[in-house]
Amino acid sequence: AQRDTPAEDCSFRFAVAHDDTHVRLAVRITDDVLFQDPALSRRPWLQDSVTIRVDARPVEVRTLARGMDKHNRAFLTVTLSPGQTPDGTILYRRKYLPKGAEAVCVKTQTGYVAEVAIPHACLNRAQGARWRSIRVNVAATDYDGVSDAGTTLWWRPDWRGALNQAETGVF
């Protein structure tokens, strides 16, 4: 994903894989100016960050859903930013991360990388049976400084908006 500026300003690549216990998502963000503000550690979306959304509800439910419920809990949303924390990660609403899930986001020489591991048990609960597929979307938010209004680059259209396309991003 990228905008009309060079890829080194902000672009990303991601992968999804699973093993016997977890679904794992990894996102590598390329960003020439890494903007972080310690005062924004509780609001990572107001600085350089990545958002990973995973909808594990049954296909007949997620196909009809246009977006998030009013409490943003219909599916898992993980927003991360590299930061000045012991593990290097700013994780929005850490307490809502499912039991057994892990998330980390750290700086690299060319930007930052984020990884999320979601236990199969969490996906099974959401689907009401053994999970068979998930819907994923990824967005990178880029700021180049305090006065920058920021830009968000979505892999697929934001599920909350009118451009949402049902069942895009299914793995």
PDB file of C-alpha atoms in Angstrom:
ATOM      1  CA  ALA A   1       0.000   0.000   0.000  1.00  0.00           C
ATOM      2  CA  GLN A   2       1.254   3.475  -0.743  1.00  0.00           C
ATOM      3  CA  ARG A   3       0.109   6.945  -1.693  1.00  0.00           C
ATOM      4  CA  ASP A   4       1.224   9.370  -4.398  1.00  0.00           C
ATOM      5  CA  THR A   5       4.520  10.041  -2.607  1.00  0.00           C
ATOM      6  CA  PRO A   6       7.606   7.834  -2.743  1.00  0.00           C
ATOM      7  CA  ALA A   7       7.327   4.402  -1.085  1.00  0.00           C
ATOM      8  CA  GLU A   8      10.112   5.319   1.336  1.00  0.00           C
ATOM      9  CA  ASP A   9       7.857   8.040   2.818  1.00  0.00           C
ATOM     10  CA  CYS A  10       5.365   5.380   3.935  1.00  0.00           C
ATOM     11  CA  SER A  11       4.512   1.965   2.551  1.00  0.00           C
ATOM     12  CA  PHE A  12       3.998  -1.479   4.017  1.00  0.00           C
ATOM     13  CA  ARG A  13       4.026  -5.190   3.319  1.00  0.00           C
ATOM     14  CA  PHE A  14       2.485  -7.881   5.468  1.00  0.00           C
ATOM     15  CA  ALA A  15       2.172 -11.638   5.806  1.00  0.00           C
ATOM     16  CA  VAL A  16      -0.302 -13.965   7.473  1.00  0.00           C
ATOM     17  CA  ALA A  17       0.614 -17.472   8.620  1.00  0.00           C
ATOM     18  CA  HIS A  18      -0.608 -20.026  11.124  1.00  0.00           C
ATOM     19  CA  ASP A  19       0.825 -22.904  13.090  1.00  0.00           C
ATOM     20  CA  ASP A  20      -0.734 -25.414  15.492  1.00  0.00           C
ATOM     21  CA  THR A  21      -1.602 -22.773  18.106  1.00  0.00           C
ATOM     22  CA  HIS A  22      -1.705 -19.237  16.632  1.00  0.00           C
ATOM     23  CA  VAL A  23      -2.453 -17.140  13.579  1.00  0.00           C
ATOM     24  CA  ARG A  24       0.471 -14.768  13.105  1.00  0.00           C
ATOM     25  CA  LEU A  25       0.483 -11.456  11.256  1.00  0.00           C
ATOM     26  CA  ALA A  26       3.649  -9.504  10.531  1.00  0.00           C
ATOM     27  CA  VAL A  27       3.758  -6.003   9.026  1.00  0.00           C
ATOM     28  CA  ARG A  28       6.915  -4.229   7.829  1.00  0.00           C
ATOM     29  CA  ILE A  29       6.420  -0.492   7.501  1.00  0.00           C
ATOM     30  CA  THR A  30       8.879   1.601   5.484  1.00  0.00           C
ATOM     31  CA  ASP A  31       8.935   5.190   6.732  1.00  0.00           C
ATOM     32  CA  ASP A  32      11.624   7.791   6.086  1.00  0.00           C
ATOM     33  CA  VAL A  33      10.628   9.997   9.066  1.00  0.00           C
ATOM     34  CA  LEU A  34       9.569   8.089  12.171  1.00  0.00           C
ATOM     35  CA  PHE A  35       7.394  10.468  14.175  1.00  0.00           C
ATOM     36  CA  GLN A  36       6.853   9.554  17.807  1.00  0.00           C
ATOM     37  CA  ASP A  37       5.684  11.692  20.684  1.00  0.00           C
ATOM     38  CA  PRO A  38       5.917  10.234  24.228  1.00  0.00           C
ATOM     39  CA  ALA A  39       2.953  12.420  25.219  1.00  0.00           C
ATOM     40  CA  LEU A  40       0.822  10.417  22.748  1.00  0.00           C
ATOM     41  CA  SER A  41       1.670   6.980  24.149  1.00  0.00           C
ATOM     42  CA  ARG A  42      -2.005   6.355  24.979  1.00  0.00           C
ATOM     43  CA  ARG A  43      -3.071   7.388  21.440  1.00  0.00           C
ATOM     44  CA  PRO A  44      -0.714   5.700  18.965  1.00  0.00           C
ATOM     45  CA  TRP A  45      -2.912   6.580  15.961  1.00  0.00           C
ATOM     46  CA  LEU A  46      -1.806  10.227  16.408  1.00  0.00           C
ATOM     47  CA  GLN A  47       1.776   9.255  15.543  1.00  0.00           C
ATOM     48  CA  ASP A  48       3.337   6.713  13.196  1.00  0.00           C
ATOM     49  CA  SER A  49       1.474   3.472  13.830  1.00  0.00           C
ATOM     50  CA  VAL A  50      -0.016   0.354  12.318  1.00  0.00           C
ATOM     51  CA  THR A  51      -3.528  -1.013  12.832  1.00  0.00           C
ATOM     52  CA  ILE A  52      -4.300  -4.687  12.278  1.00  0.00           C
ATOM     53  CA  ARG A  53      -7.930  -5.816  12.202  1.00  0.00           C
ATOM     54  CA  VAL A  54      -8.980  -9.455  12.360  1.00  0.00           C
ATOM     55  CA  ASP A  55     -12.611 -10.523  11.994  1.00  0.00           C
ATOM     56  CA  ALA A  56     -13.015 -14.195  12.913  1.00  0.00           C
ATOM     57  CA  ARG A  57     -16.800 -14.239  13.098  1.00  0.00           C
ATOM     58  CA  PRO A  58     -18.642 -16.823  10.971  1.00  0.00           C
ATOM     59  CA  VAL A  59     -18.608 -15.994   7.266  1.00  0.00           C
ATOM     60  CA  GLU A  60     -22.389 -15.390   7.146  1.00  0.00           C
ATOM     61  CA  VAL A  61     -22.051 -12.752   9.904  1.00  0.00           C
ATOM     62  CA  ARG A  62     -18.981 -10.931   8.670  1.00  0.00           C
ATOM     63  CA  THR A  63     -20.279 -10.884   5.081  1.00  0.00           C
ATOM     64  CA  LEU A  64     -23.329  -8.878   6.168  1.00  0.00           C
ATOM     65  CA  ALA A  65     -21.443  -6.605   8.542  1.00  0.00           C
ATOM     66  CA  ARG A  66     -20.468  -3.238   7.125  1.00  0.00           C
ATOM     67  CA  GLY A  67     -18.179  -2.201   9.924  1.00  0.00           C
ATOM     68  CA  MET A  68     -17.557  -2.108  13.606  1.00  0.00           C
ATOM     69  CA  ASP A  69     -20.183  -2.193  16.314  1.00  0.00           C
ATOM     70  CA  LYS A  70     -20.524   0.890  18.481  1.00  0.00           C
ATOM     71  CA  HIS A  71     -18.074  -0.499  21.041  1.00  0.00           C
ATOM     72  CA  ASN A  72     -15.468  -1.579  18.457  1.00  0.00           C
ATOM     73  CA  ARG A  73     -15.512  -5.126  19.832  1.00  0.00           C
ATOM     74  CA  ALA A  74     -17.134  -7.056  16.979  1.00  0.00           C
ATOM     75  CA  PHE A  75     -13.654  -8.048  15.880  1.00  0.00           C
ATOM     76  CA  LEU A  76     -10.091  -7.632  17.075  1.00  0.00           C
ATOM     77  CA  THR A  77      -8.396  -4.302  16.428  1.00  0.00           C
ATOM     78  CA  VAL A  78      -4.734  -3.976  17.391  1.00  0.00           C
ATOM     79  CA  THR A  79      -3.077  -0.551  17.024  1.00  0.00           C
ATOM     80  CA  LEU A  80       0.669  -0.443  17.670  1.00  0.00           C
ATOM     81  CA  SER A  81       3.520   2.002  17.474  1.00  0.00           C
ATOM     82  CA  PRO A  82       7.205   1.645  18.299  1.00  0.00           C
ATOM     83  CA  GLY A  83       7.896   3.509  21.505  1.00  0.00           C
ATOM     84  CA  GLN A  84       9.930   4.158  24.615  1.00  0.00           C
ATOM     85  CA  THR A  85       8.567   1.188  26.596  1.00  0.00           C
ATOM     86  CA  PRO A  86      10.415  -1.825  28.061  1.00  0.00           C
ATOM     87  CA  ASP A  87       9.448  -4.029  25.092  1.00  0.00           C
ATOM     88  CA  GLY A  88       9.611  -1.125  22.587  1.00  0.00           C
ATOM     89  CA  THR A  89       5.870  -1.302  21.896  1.00  0.00           C
ATOM     90  CA  ILE A  90       3.013   1.127  22.362  1.00  0.00           C
ATOM     91  CA  LEU A  91      -0.150  -0.988  22.245  1.00  0.00           C
ATOM     92  CA  TYR A  92      -3.522   0.752  22.360  1.00  0.00           C
ATOM     93  CA  ARG A  93      -5.930  -0.840  24.860  1.00  0.00           C
ATOM     94  CA  ARG A  94      -3.594  -3.669  25.812  1.00  0.00           C
ATOM     95  CA  LYS A  95      -6.261  -4.978  28.216  1.00  0.00           C
ATOM     96  CA  TYR A  96      -8.503  -5.909  25.235  1.00  0.00           C
ATOM     97  CA  LEU A  97      -5.900  -8.185  23.692  1.00  0.00           C
ATOM     98  CA  PRO A  98      -7.300 -11.740  23.965  1.00  0.00           C
ATOM     99  CA  LYS A  99      -5.792 -14.113  26.516  1.00  0.00           C
ATOM    100  CA  GLY A 100      -2.701 -15.741  25.041  1.00  0.00           C
ATOM    101  CA  ALA A 101      -2.344 -13.161  22.257  1.00  0.00           C
ATOM    102  CA  GLU A 102       0.919 -11.314  21.779  1.00  0.00           C
ATOM    103  CA  ALA A 103       1.771  -8.048  20.034  1.00  0.00           C
ATOM    104  CA  VAL A 104       5.053  -6.242  19.512  1.00  0.00           C
ATOM    105  CA  CYS A 105       6.196  -3.262  17.426  1.00  0.00           C
ATOM    106  CA  VAL A 106       9.821  -2.145  17.156  1.00  0.00           C
ATOM    107  CA  LYS A 107      11.911   0.301  15.151  1.00  0.00           C
ATOM    108  CA  THR A 108      14.043  -0.844  12.235  1.00  0.00           C
ATOM    109  CA  GLN A 109      16.610   1.014  10.133  1.00  0.00           C
ATOM    110  CA  THR A 110      13.962   1.749   7.492  1.00  0.00           C
ATOM    111  CA  GLY A 111      10.864   2.253   9.683  1.00  0.00           C
ATOM    112  CA  TYR A 112       9.321  -0.313  12.004  1.00  0.00           C
ATOM    113  CA  VAL A 113       7.870  -3.811  12.164  1.00  0.00           C
ATOM    114  CA  ALA A 114       4.821  -5.133  14.031  1.00  0.00           C
ATOM    115  CA  GLU A 115       3.863  -8.707  14.814  1.00  0.00           C
ATOM    116  CA  VAL A 116       0.648 -10.059  16.317  1.00  0.00           C
ATOM    117  CA  ALA A 117      -0.062 -13.653  17.347  1.00  0.00           C
ATOM    118  CA  ILE A 118      -3.689 -14.651  17.984  1.00  0.00           C
ATOM    119  CA  PRO A 119      -4.462 -17.996  19.645  1.00  0.00           C
ATOM    120  CA  HIS A 120      -6.666 -20.414  17.742  1.00  0.00           C
ATOM    121  CA  ALA A 121      -8.885 -20.582  20.850  1.00  0.00           C
ATOM    122  CA  CYS A 122      -9.819 -16.922  20.358  1.00  0.00           C
ATOM    123  CA  LEU A 123     -10.708 -17.509  16.703  1.00  0.00           C
ATOM    124  CA  ASN A 124     -12.677 -20.655  17.591  1.00  0.00           C
ATOM    125  CA  ARG A 125     -14.772 -18.677  20.111  1.00  0.00           C
ATOM    126  CA  ALA A 126     -15.521 -15.992  17.519  1.00  0.00           C
ATOM    127  CA  GLN A 127     -16.615 -18.565  14.908  1.00  0.00           C
ATOM    128  CA  GLY A 128     -18.459 -20.787  17.370  1.00  0.00           C
ATOM    129  CA  ALA A 129     -16.546 -23.785  16.020  1.00  0.00           C
ATOM    130  CA  ARG A 130     -13.060 -24.639  14.789  1.00  0.00           C
ATOM    131  CA  TRP A 131     -11.958 -21.557  12.845  1.00  0.00           C
ATOM    132  CA  ARG A 132     -11.795 -21.944   9.076  1.00  0.00           C
ATOM    133  CA  SER A 133     -11.097 -18.443   7.795  1.00  0.00           C
ATOM    134  CA  ILE A 134     -10.474 -14.903   8.999  1.00  0.00           C
ATOM    135  CA  ARG A 135     -10.844 -11.484   7.452  1.00  0.00           C
ATOM    136  CA  VAL A 136      -7.831  -9.183   7.785  1.00  0.00           C
ATOM    137  CA  ASN A 137      -7.182  -5.525   7.082  1.00  0.00           C
ATOM    138  CA  VAL A 138      -4.046  -3.493   7.729  1.00  0.00           C
ATOM    139  CA  ALA A 139      -3.476   0.259   7.838  1.00  0.00           C
ATOM    140  CA  ALA A 140      -0.336   2.325   8.358  1.00  0.00           C
ATOM    141  CA  THR A 141      -0.674   5.848   9.714  1.00  0.00           C
ATOM    142  CA  ASP A 142       2.129   8.227   8.765  1.00  0.00           C
ATOM    143  CA  TYR A 143       3.043  11.558  10.331  1.00  0.00           C
ATOM    144  CA  ASP A 144       6.160  13.464   9.360  1.00  0.00           C
ATOM    145  CA  GLY A 145       6.056  15.933  12.260  1.00  0.00           C
ATOM    146  CA  VAL A 146       3.931  17.797  14.772  1.00  0.00           C
ATOM    147  CA  SER A 147       2.313  20.058  12.151  1.00  0.00           C
ATOM    148  CA  ASP A 148       1.565  17.179   9.745  1.00  0.00           C
ATOM    149  CA  ALA A 149      -2.129  16.197   9.522  1.00  0.00           C
ATOM    150  CA  GLY A 150      -1.151  12.570   8.956  1.00  0.00           C
ATOM    151  CA  THR A 151      -2.173  10.060   6.302  1.00  0.00           C
ATOM    152  CA  THR A 152      -3.586   6.581   6.735  1.00  0.00           C
ATOM    153  CA  LEU A 153      -2.880   3.980   4.059  1.00  0.00           C
ATOM    154  CA  TRP A 154      -5.306   1.038   4.010  1.00  0.00           C
ATOM    155  CA  TRP A 155      -4.604  -2.330   2.374  1.00  0.00           C
ATOM    156  CA  ARG A 156      -8.348  -2.692   1.696  1.00  0.00           C
ATOM    157  CA  PRO A 157     -10.963   0.044   2.249  1.00  0.00           C
ATOM    158  CA  ASP A 158     -11.693   0.808   5.898  1.00  0.00           C
ATOM    159  CA  TRP A 159     -14.434  -1.545   7.115  1.00  0.00           C
ATOM    160  CA  ARG A 160     -16.165   1.354   8.885  1.00  0.00           C
ATOM    161  CA  GLY A 161     -16.786   3.345   5.717  1.00  0.00           C
ATOM    162  CA  ALA A 162     -19.040   3.341   2.682  1.00  0.00           C
ATOM    163  CA  LEU A 163     -16.219   1.941   0.503  1.00  0.00           C
ATOM    164  CA  ASN A 164     -16.061  -1.299   2.523  1.00  0.00           C
ATOM    165  CA  GLN A 165     -16.189  -4.336   0.259  1.00  0.00           C
ATOM    166  CA  ALA A 166     -17.664  -7.429   1.930  1.00  0.00           C
ATOM    167  CA  GLU A 167     -15.277 -10.339   2.367  1.00  0.00           C
ATOM    168  CA  THR A 168     -12.166  -8.625   1.022  1.00  0.00           C
ATOM    169  CA  GLY A 169      -9.038  -9.716   2.848  1.00  0.00           C
ATOM    170  CA  VAL A 170     -10.170 -13.260   3.694  1.00  0.00           C
ATOM    171  CA  PHE A 171      -7.504 -15.805   4.547  1.00  0.00           C
TER     172      PHE A 171
END
